[in-house]
Coordinates of C-alpha atoms in Angstrom, one line a residue:
M270 CA -77.9 -19.6 45.5
S271 CA -74.8 -18.1 44.0
S272 CA -72.6 -16.1 46.4
T273 CA -70.9 -14.2 43.6
P274 CA -71.4 -10.5 44.0
P275 CA -72.9 -8.5 41.2
P276 CA -70.6 -6.5 38.9
K277 CA -69.8 -3.1 40.6
A278 CA -70.9 -1.2 37.5
L279 CA -74.5 -2.1 38.3
T280 CA -74.5 -1.5 42.0
S281 CA -74.5 1.8 44.0
D282 CA -71.2 3.6 44.3
A283 CA -71.9 4.3 47.9
R284 CA -69.6 2.2 50.2
P285 CA -70.5 2.1 53.9
D286 CA -67.4 0.1 54.7
T287 CA -64.3 2.2 55.1
A288 CA -61.9 -0.7 54.7
E289 CA -63.5 -1.6 51.3
R290 CA -63.1 2.0 50.1
T291 CA -59.5 2.0 51.2
A292 CA -58.9 -1.3 49.3
D293 CA -60.3 0.2 46.2
D294 CA -58.2 3.3 46.4
G295 CA -54.6 3.7 45.4
A296 CA -52.8 3.3 42.0
L297 CA -54.4 -0.1 41.2
G298 CA -57.6 0.3 43.2
W299 CA -59.6 0.4 39.9
L300 CA -58.2 -3.0 38.9
R301 CA -59.0 -4.6 42.3
A302 CA -62.5 -3.2 42.2
L303 CA -63.2 -5.1 38.9
G304 CA -63.2 -8.5 40.7
P305 CA -61.8 -11.7 39.1
H306 CA -64.4 -11.8 36.3
G307 CA -64.0 -8.1 35.5
R308 CA -60.2 -8.5 35.4
R309 CA -60.4 -11.2 32.9
A310 CA -62.7 -9.1 30.8
F311 CA -60.2 -6.2 31.1
A312 CA -57.4 -8.5 30.0
G313 CA -59.4 -9.6 26.9
A314 CA -60.3 -6.1 25.9
F315 CA -56.8 -4.8 26.6
G316 CA -55.2 -7.6 24.4
G317 CA -57.8 -7.2 21.7
Y318 CA -57.3 -3.5 21.4
A319 CA -53.5 -3.7 21.5
L320 CA -53.5 -6.2 18.7
D321 CA -56.1 -4.1 16.9
A322 CA -53.6 -1.2 17.0
Y323 CA -50.8 -3.6 15.9
D324 CA -52.7 -4.7 12.8
Y325 CA -53.7 -1.1 12.0
F326 CA -50.2 0.3 12.1
T327 CA -48.8 -2.3 9.8
L328 CA -50.0 -0.1 7.0
P329 CA -48.8 3.4 8.0
L330 CA -45.4 2.1 8.9
S331 CA -45.1 0.3 5.6
M332 CA -46.5 3.2 3.6
V333 CA -43.3 4.3 2.0
A334 CA -42.4 0.8 0.9
L335 CA -45.9 0.2 -0.5
A336 CA -45.8 3.4 -2.4
A337 CA -42.5 2.4 -4.0
Y338 CA -43.6 -1.2 -4.7
F339 CA -46.9 -0.2 -6.4
G340 CA -45.8 3.2 -7.8
L341 CA -48.4 5.2 -5.8
D342 CA -48.7 8.9 -5.2
S343 CA -49.6 10.5 -1.8
G344 CA -53.3 10.6 -2.6
Q345 CA -53.4 6.9 -3.4
T346 CA -51.6 6.0 -0.2
G347 CA -53.8 8.2 1.8
L348 CA -56.8 6.4 0.3
F349 CA -55.7 3.2 2.2
T350 CA -56.5 4.8 5.5
T351 CA -59.7 6.5 4.3
V352 CA -61.1 3.3 3.0
T353 CA -60.1 1.4 6.1
L354 CA -61.8 3.9 8.4
I355 CA -65.0 4.3 6.3
V356 CA -65.6 0.5 6.1
S357 CA -64.7 0.4 9.9
A358 CA -67.7 2.6 10.5
V359 CA -70.0 -0.1 8.9
G360 CA -68.2 -2.8 10.9
G361 CA -68.4 -0.8 14.1
A362 CA -72.1 -0.1 13.8
V363 CA -72.9 -3.7 13.0
A364 CA -70.7 -5.0 15.8
G365 CA -72.5 -2.7 18.2
V366 CA -75.9 -4.2 17.2
V367 CA -74.4 -7.7 17.4
A368 CA -73.1 -7.0 20.9
D369 CA -76.5 -5.9 22.1
R370 CA -78.2 -9.0 20.6
V371 CA -75.8 -11.9 21.2
G372 CA -73.5 -10.5 23.9
R373 CA -70.3 -8.5 24.3
V374 CA -67.8 -11.4 24.4
R375 CA -69.2 -13.2 21.3
A376 CA -69.1 -9.9 19.3
L377 CA -65.6 -9.2 20.6
M378 CA -64.3 -12.5 19.3
I379 CA -65.9 -12.0 15.9
T380 CA -64.3 -8.6 15.5
V381 CA -60.8 -9.9 16.5
I382 CA -60.9 -12.8 14.0
T383 CA -62.1 -10.6 11.2
Y384 CA -59.3 -8.0 11.5
A385 CA -56.7 -10.8 11.9
V386 CA -57.8 -12.7 8.8
F387 CA -57.8 -9.8 6.5
T388 CA -54.6 -8.3 7.8
V389 CA -52.8 -11.5 6.8
A390 CA -54.6 -11.4 3.5
C391 CA -53.1 -8.0 2.8
G392 CA -49.7 -9.6 2.8
F393 CA -50.7 -11.7 -0.2
A394 CA -52.1 -8.9 -2.3
P395 CA -50.7 -8.9 -5.9
T396 CA -52.0 -5.5 -6.9
Y397 CA -52.9 -2.1 -5.4
G398 CA -56.6 -2.7 -6.0
T399 CA -56.5 -6.1 -4.2
L400 CA -54.7 -4.6 -1.3
L401 CA -57.2 -1.8 -1.1
V402 CA -60.1 -4.3 -0.9
F403 CA -58.4 -6.5 1.7
R404 CA -57.6 -3.4 3.8
A405 CA -61.2 -2.3 3.6
L406 CA -62.4 -5.7 4.8
Q407 CA -59.9 -5.5 7.7
G408 CA -61.8 -2.4 8.7
L409 CA -64.9 -4.5 9.4
G410 CA -63.2 -6.0 12.4
F411 CA -61.1 -3.1 13.3
G412 CA -64.1 -0.8 13.6
G413 CA -66.0 -3.0 16.1
E414 CA -63.3 -4.2 18.5
W415 CA -62.8 -1.1 20.6
A416 CA -66.5 -0.2 21.1
V417 CA -67.4 -3.8 22.1
G418 CA -64.4 -4.3 24.4
A419 CA -64.9 -0.9 26.1
I420 CA -68.6 -1.7 26.8
L421 CA -67.7 -5.1 28.2
V422 CA -65.3 -3.6 30.7
A423 CA -67.5 -0.5 31.5
E424 CA -70.3 -2.8 32.6
Y425 CA -67.9 -4.4 35.2
A426 CA -66.3 -1.1 36.4
S427 CA -67.7 1.0 39.2
A428 CA -68.8 4.5 38.5
R429 CA -66.0 5.9 40.7
H430 CA -63.3 4.1 38.7
R431 CA -64.8 3.9 35.2
G432 CA -62.8 6.7 33.7
R433 CA -59.3 5.4 34.7
T434 CA -60.4 1.8 34.0
L435 CA -61.4 2.6 30.4
G436 CA -58.3 4.8 30.1
A437 CA -56.2 1.8 30.9
V438 CA -57.9 -0.2 28.2
Q439 CA -57.2 2.7 25.8
S440 CA -53.5 2.6 26.8
S441 CA -53.2 -0.8 25.1
W442 CA -53.4 1.1 21.8
A443 CA -50.0 2.5 22.5
V444 CA -48.7 -1.0 23.4
G445 CA -49.9 -2.3 20.1
W446 CA -48.4 0.7 18.3
A447 CA -45.1 0.2 20.1
L448 CA -45.0 -3.5 19.2
A449 CA -45.7 -2.6 15.5
A450 CA -42.9 0.0 15.5
A451 CA -40.5 -2.6 17.0
V452 CA -41.4 -5.3 14.5
Y453 CA -41.2 -2.7 11.7
T454 CA -37.7 -1.7 12.7
L455 CA -36.6 -5.3 12.9
V456 CA -38.2 -6.5 9.7
F457 CA -37.2 -3.5 7.5
S458 CA -33.7 -3.6 8.8
F459 CA -33.1 -7.2 7.7
V460 CA -35.6 -7.8 4.8
D461 CA -35.8 -6.1 1.4
D462 CA -38.5 -3.4 1.3
G463 CA -40.3 -5.3 -1.5
L464 CA -40.9 -8.2 0.8
A465 CA -40.8 -6.5 4.2
W466 CA -44.2 -4.9 3.9
R467 CA -45.7 -8.4 3.2
V468 CA -44.0 -9.8 6.3
M469 CA -45.5 -7.0 8.4
F470 CA -49.0 -7.9 7.3
W471 CA -48.4 -11.7 7.9
T472 CA -47.5 -11.0 11.5
G473 CA -51.1 -9.8 11.9
A474 CA -52.1 -13.4 12.6
L475 CA -51.2 -13.0 16.3
P476 CA -54.8 -12.0 17.4
A477 CA -56.1 -15.5 16.6
L478 CA -54.2 -16.8 19.7
L479 CA -56.1 -14.3 21.9
V480 CA -59.5 -15.6 20.7
L481 CA -58.7 -19.1 21.8
W482 CA -58.1 -17.8 25.4
M483 CA -61.2 -15.5 25.3
R484 CA -63.5 -18.4 24.5
R485 CA -62.9 -20.1 27.8
R486 CA -62.2 -17.3 30.2
I487 CA -64.4 -14.3 29.6
H488 CA -68.1 -13.7 30.2
D489 CA -70.5 -10.7 30.0
A490 CA -71.3 -8.9 33.2
P491 CA -74.3 -10.9 34.5
Q492 CA -76.7 -8.1 35.5
A493 CA -76.0 -6.1 32.4
R494 CA -76.7 -9.2 30.3
A495 CA -80.0 -9.7 32.1
R496 CA -81.1 -6.1 31.6
R497 CA -80.1 -6.1 27.9
E498 CA -81.9 -9.4 27.2
H499 CA -85.2 -8.2 28.7
S500 CA -85.4 -5.0 26.8
A501 CA -87.6 -4.6 23.7
D502 CA -85.2 -2.0 22.2
R503 CA -82.2 -4.4 22.3
G504 CA -79.8 -3.6 19.4
S505 CA -82.1 -1.0 17.8
F506 CA -80.9 1.8 15.5
A507 CA -84.4 3.3 15.7
A508 CA -83.9 3.7 19.5
I509 CA -80.7 5.8 19.2
F510 CA -82.3 8.1 16.7
R511 CA -85.6 8.5 18.6
P512 CA -86.3 12.2 19.2
G513 CA -87.3 13.4 22.6
T514 CA -90.9 14.0 23.9
D515 CA -92.4 15.6 26.9
G516 CA -92.3 12.3 28.7
A517 CA -89.0 10.9 27.5
P518 CA -85.8 12.7 26.5
G519 CA -84.9 10.5 23.6
L520 CA -81.4 9.8 22.2
L521 CA -81.3 11.7 18.9
R522 CA -79.5 14.7 20.3
T523 CA -77.0 12.5 22.0
T524 CA -76.3 10.5 18.9
V525 CA -75.8 13.6 16.7
F526 CA -73.4 15.4 19.1
A527 CA -71.5 12.3 20.1
S528 CA -70.9 11.5 16.4
L529 CA -69.5 15.0 15.9
L530 CA -67.3 14.7 18.9
S531 CA -65.9 11.4 17.6
T532 CA -65.4 12.8 14.2
G533 CA -63.3 15.7 15.4
V534 CA -61.1 13.7 17.7
Q535 CA -60.5 10.9 15.3
G536 CA -60.0 13.2 12.3
G537 CA -57.1 14.8 14.1
Y538 CA -55.7 11.6 15.5
Y539 CA -55.7 9.6 12.2
T540 CA -54.2 12.5 10.3
L541 CA -51.2 12.3 12.7
A542 CA -51.1 8.5 13.0
T543 CA -51.2 8.0 9.2
W544 CA -48.8 10.7 8.1
V545 CA -46.2 11.3 10.8
P546 CA -44.1 8.2 9.8
T547 CA -44.0 9.4 6.2
Y548 CA -43.3 13.0 7.3
L549 CA -40.3 11.8 9.3
K550 CA -38.8 9.8 6.5
T551 CA -39.6 12.1 3.5
E552 CA -39.3 15.6 4.8
R553 CA -37.0 15.1 7.8
G554 CA -34.8 12.6 6.0
L555 CA -34.7 10.0 8.9
S556 CA -33.7 6.4 8.3
V557 CA -35.7 3.4 9.4
V558 CA -33.9 3.3 12.8
G559 CA -34.1 7.0 13.1
T560 CA -37.8 7.0 12.5
G561 CA -38.2 4.3 15.1
S562 CA -36.4 6.4 17.7
Y563 CA -38.6 9.4 17.1
L564 CA -41.7 7.2 17.2
T565 CA -40.5 5.9 20.6
F566 CA -40.9 9.3 22.1
L567 CA -44.3 9.8 20.4
I568 CA -45.6 6.4 21.6
S569 CA -44.2 6.8 25.1
G570 CA -46.1 10.0 25.4
A571 CA -49.2 8.3 24.1
F572 CA -49.1 5.5 26.7
I573 CA -48.7 7.9 29.6
G574 CA -51.3 10.2 28.1
Y575 CA -53.9 7.4 28.0
L576 CA -53.3 6.6 31.7
T577 CA -53.2 10.2 32.8
G578 CA -56.3 11.1 30.8
G579 CA -58.2 8.3 32.4
H580 CA -57.5 9.6 35.9
L581 CA -58.3 13.2 34.9
T582 CA -61.6 12.1 33.4
D583 CA -62.7 10.7 36.9
R584 CA -61.4 13.8 38.7
L585 CA -62.3 16.7 36.3
G586 CA -65.2 15.1 34.5
R587 CA -65.6 13.8 31.0
R588 CA -66.3 17.1 29.2
R589 CA -63.6 19.2 30.9
T590 CA -60.9 16.6 30.2
I591 CA -61.8 16.3 26.5
W592 CA -62.0 20.1 26.2
L593 CA -58.5 20.5 27.8
F594 CA -56.8 17.9 25.5
A595 CA -58.6 19.1 22.4
L596 CA -57.0 22.5 22.9
L597 CA -53.6 21.1 23.8
S598 CA -53.6 18.6 20.9
A599 CA -54.4 21.4 18.4
L600 CA -51.6 23.5 19.8
C601 CA -49.1 20.6 19.6
V602 CA -50.0 19.8 16.0
L603 CA -49.3 23.4 15.0
V604 CA -46.0 23.5 16.7
Y605 CA -44.8 20.1 15.6
A606 CA -45.6 20.7 11.9
N607 CA -43.7 24.0 11.9
I608 CA -40.4 23.0 13.5
P609 CA -37.6 24.6 11.4
S610 CA -35.5 22.3 9.2
G611 CA -32.5 20.9 10.9
A612 CA -34.0 21.1 14.4
N613 CA -34.5 17.4 14.6
T614 CA -33.6 17.3 18.4
L615 CA -36.5 19.6 19.0
L616 CA -38.7 17.4 16.8
L617 CA -37.7 14.4 19.0
V618 CA -38.5 16.2 22.3
L619 CA -41.8 17.5 21.1
G620 CA -42.9 14.1 20.0
F621 CA -43.6 13.2 23.6
P622 CA -46.2 16.0 24.4
L623 CA -47.8 15.4 21.0
G624 CA -48.3 11.7 21.7
F625 CA -49.4 12.5 25.2
C626 CA -52.1 15.0 24.2
M627 CA -53.5 13.3 21.2
S628 CA -54.0 10.1 23.2
A629 CA -55.1 11.5 26.5
I630 CA -58.2 12.9 24.8
F631 CA -59.3 9.4 24.0
S632 CA -59.2 8.2 27.6
G633 CA -62.6 9.4 28.4
F634 CA -64.3 8.1 25.3
G635 CA -64.9 4.5 26.6
S636 CA -66.6 5.7 29.8
Y637 CA -68.3 8.7 28.3
L638 CA -70.0 7.0 25.4
S639 CA -71.0 4.0 27.6
E640 CA -72.6 6.4 30.1
L641 CA -74.5 8.3 27.4
Y642 CA -76.6 5.2 26.4
P643 CA -78.8 2.7 28.4
T644 CA -77.7 -0.9 28.6
A645 CA -80.1 -2.3 25.9
V646 CA -78.7 0.0 23.2
R647 CA -75.2 0.7 24.6
G648 CA -73.5 -1.3 21.9
T649 CA -75.5 0.2 19.1
G650 CA -75.1 3.7 20.4
Q651 CA -71.4 3.5 21.1
G652 CA -70.6 1.5 18.0
F653 CA -72.5 3.9 15.7
T654 CA -71.2 7.2 17.2
Y655 CA -67.6 6.1 17.6
N656 CA -67.3 4.6 14.1
T657 CA -69.3 7.3 12.4
G658 CA -66.5 9.5 13.7
R659 CA -64.0 7.2 12.2
A660 CA -65.7 7.3 8.8
V661 CA -66.1 11.0 8.5
G662 CA -62.7 11.6 10.2
A663 CA -61.2 9.3 7.6
V664 CA -61.5 12.0 5.1
F665 CA -58.8 14.0 6.9
P666 CA -55.8 11.7 6.0
T667 CA -56.8 11.7 2.3
L668 CA -57.1 15.5 2.3
V669 CA -53.7 15.6 3.8
G670 CA -52.4 13.3 1.1
Y671 CA -53.7 15.5 -1.6
L672 CA -52.6 18.7 0.1
A673 CA -49.1 17.3 0.6
G674 CA -48.4 17.8 -3.0
S675 CA -48.6 21.6 -2.7
W676 CA -48.2 22.2 1.0
G677 CA -45.7 19.5 1.9
V678 CA -46.7 16.8 4.4
G679 CA -45.6 18.9 7.4
G680 CA -47.8 21.8 6.3
A681 CA -50.8 19.6 5.5
L682 CA -50.6 18.0 9.0
V683 CA -51.9 21.3 10.4
F684 CA -55.3 20.3 8.9
G685 CA -55.6 17.9 11.8
A686 CA -56.0 20.8 14.3
V687 CA -59.4 21.5 12.6
G688 CA -60.7 18.2 13.9
Y689 CA -59.8 19.1 17.5
G690 CA -61.7 22.4 17.2
L691 CA -64.8 20.5 16.0
A692 CA -64.6 18.2 19.0
A693 CA -64.5 21.1 21.4
L694 CA -67.7 22.6 19.8
A695 CA -69.5 19.2 19.8
L696 CA -69.2 19.0 23.6
L697 CA -71.6 22.0 23.9
G698 CA -74.4 19.7 23.0
L699 CA -73.6 16.8 25.4
P700 CA -74.1 16.4 29.2
E701 CA -71.6 15.6 31.9
T702 CA -71.9 11.9 33.0
R703 CA -69.1 11.5 35.7
G704 CA -70.4 9.2 38.5
K705 CA -73.3 7.9 36.5
E706 CA -74.4 4.3 37.1
L707 CA -75.0 2.2 34.0
L708 CA -78.7 1.3 33.8

């Protein structure tokens, strides 16, 4: 008989042994509590999401060069992001079903390979239309990676630590963003803009190396796999849209409000992630190196925000934490977009709280969405709701692109605050799940 203990996510959170509780406390207690198999799963999800972010940001950082190369207006460049995110909704929903049917790790590897291949293909695009198609196909993998990786780690994490554990996974987005910004600064400083944007996309081949490691080292949480495989509803869209009855609550209400929550948060986030680099270069007149310096403050705030938000979601609860940062994010957007001309030092300083708030709100998503759905349809539910939010929220960057012609990019960025307001309202229809065991 195996002596390996079951994953902590599927056992009671009560700990009779004081020494064990002490070992699991402290700054890295959440990491120790995962156990060796869970830590490898965490490393795979962390690396996959970081490289997902890297491949995503190759486009926004290269946006000005792309617009000049292909002769695009702001509406056409905004369409890149919208198409990527809309197609990512399809990819994310499909990846969720695949994760419930063939396993989390297999689905994770498929998503990583998909976004890597098509990111590289973008670098070879001869026309605007071809690049748009390749970017859309990249979205198939981009959409599924986070949801699948988050579920994989959530099923290893204990209820007591799940918020901060998933917050740490989320923080890898800032790591990938920072890596993309560093490579962008290097490439665009030494390579002509007409070729530099292609080089940026070609570096998107890096995730293929991660897959080779994942094949040998990472496995699904055993008890979660067993529960999933013995369920008749495994990977069923019908199950997450089933209305409640007197005998069973159903998941329709959860799916509707979780999709609205995801739409609001991601609409606000992708508005900023897509247009802040362009805003800094075109309306604030910053050079490539200057833009990189400003992004350093923004990204540093994002990294700390992910980690802080993860701790708060375990202490305050999922709903309170998201409400708090929805309000603060909307406020930061309004202030950031209305900084007077010439006050670039203030712009630099305020980049930190902006990055902090717009990222901290995401920290509870991995744990919250995982806890809203049972094991058999967790991939389907989380993949659908998170990526529906991406698809509908994807309209925001395009609207900003078209509004920029009359409002200016800075003025149009204010539209992102609307998304955070929608997220706050959506929470009224969802329950608190802090401390919930994954069944």
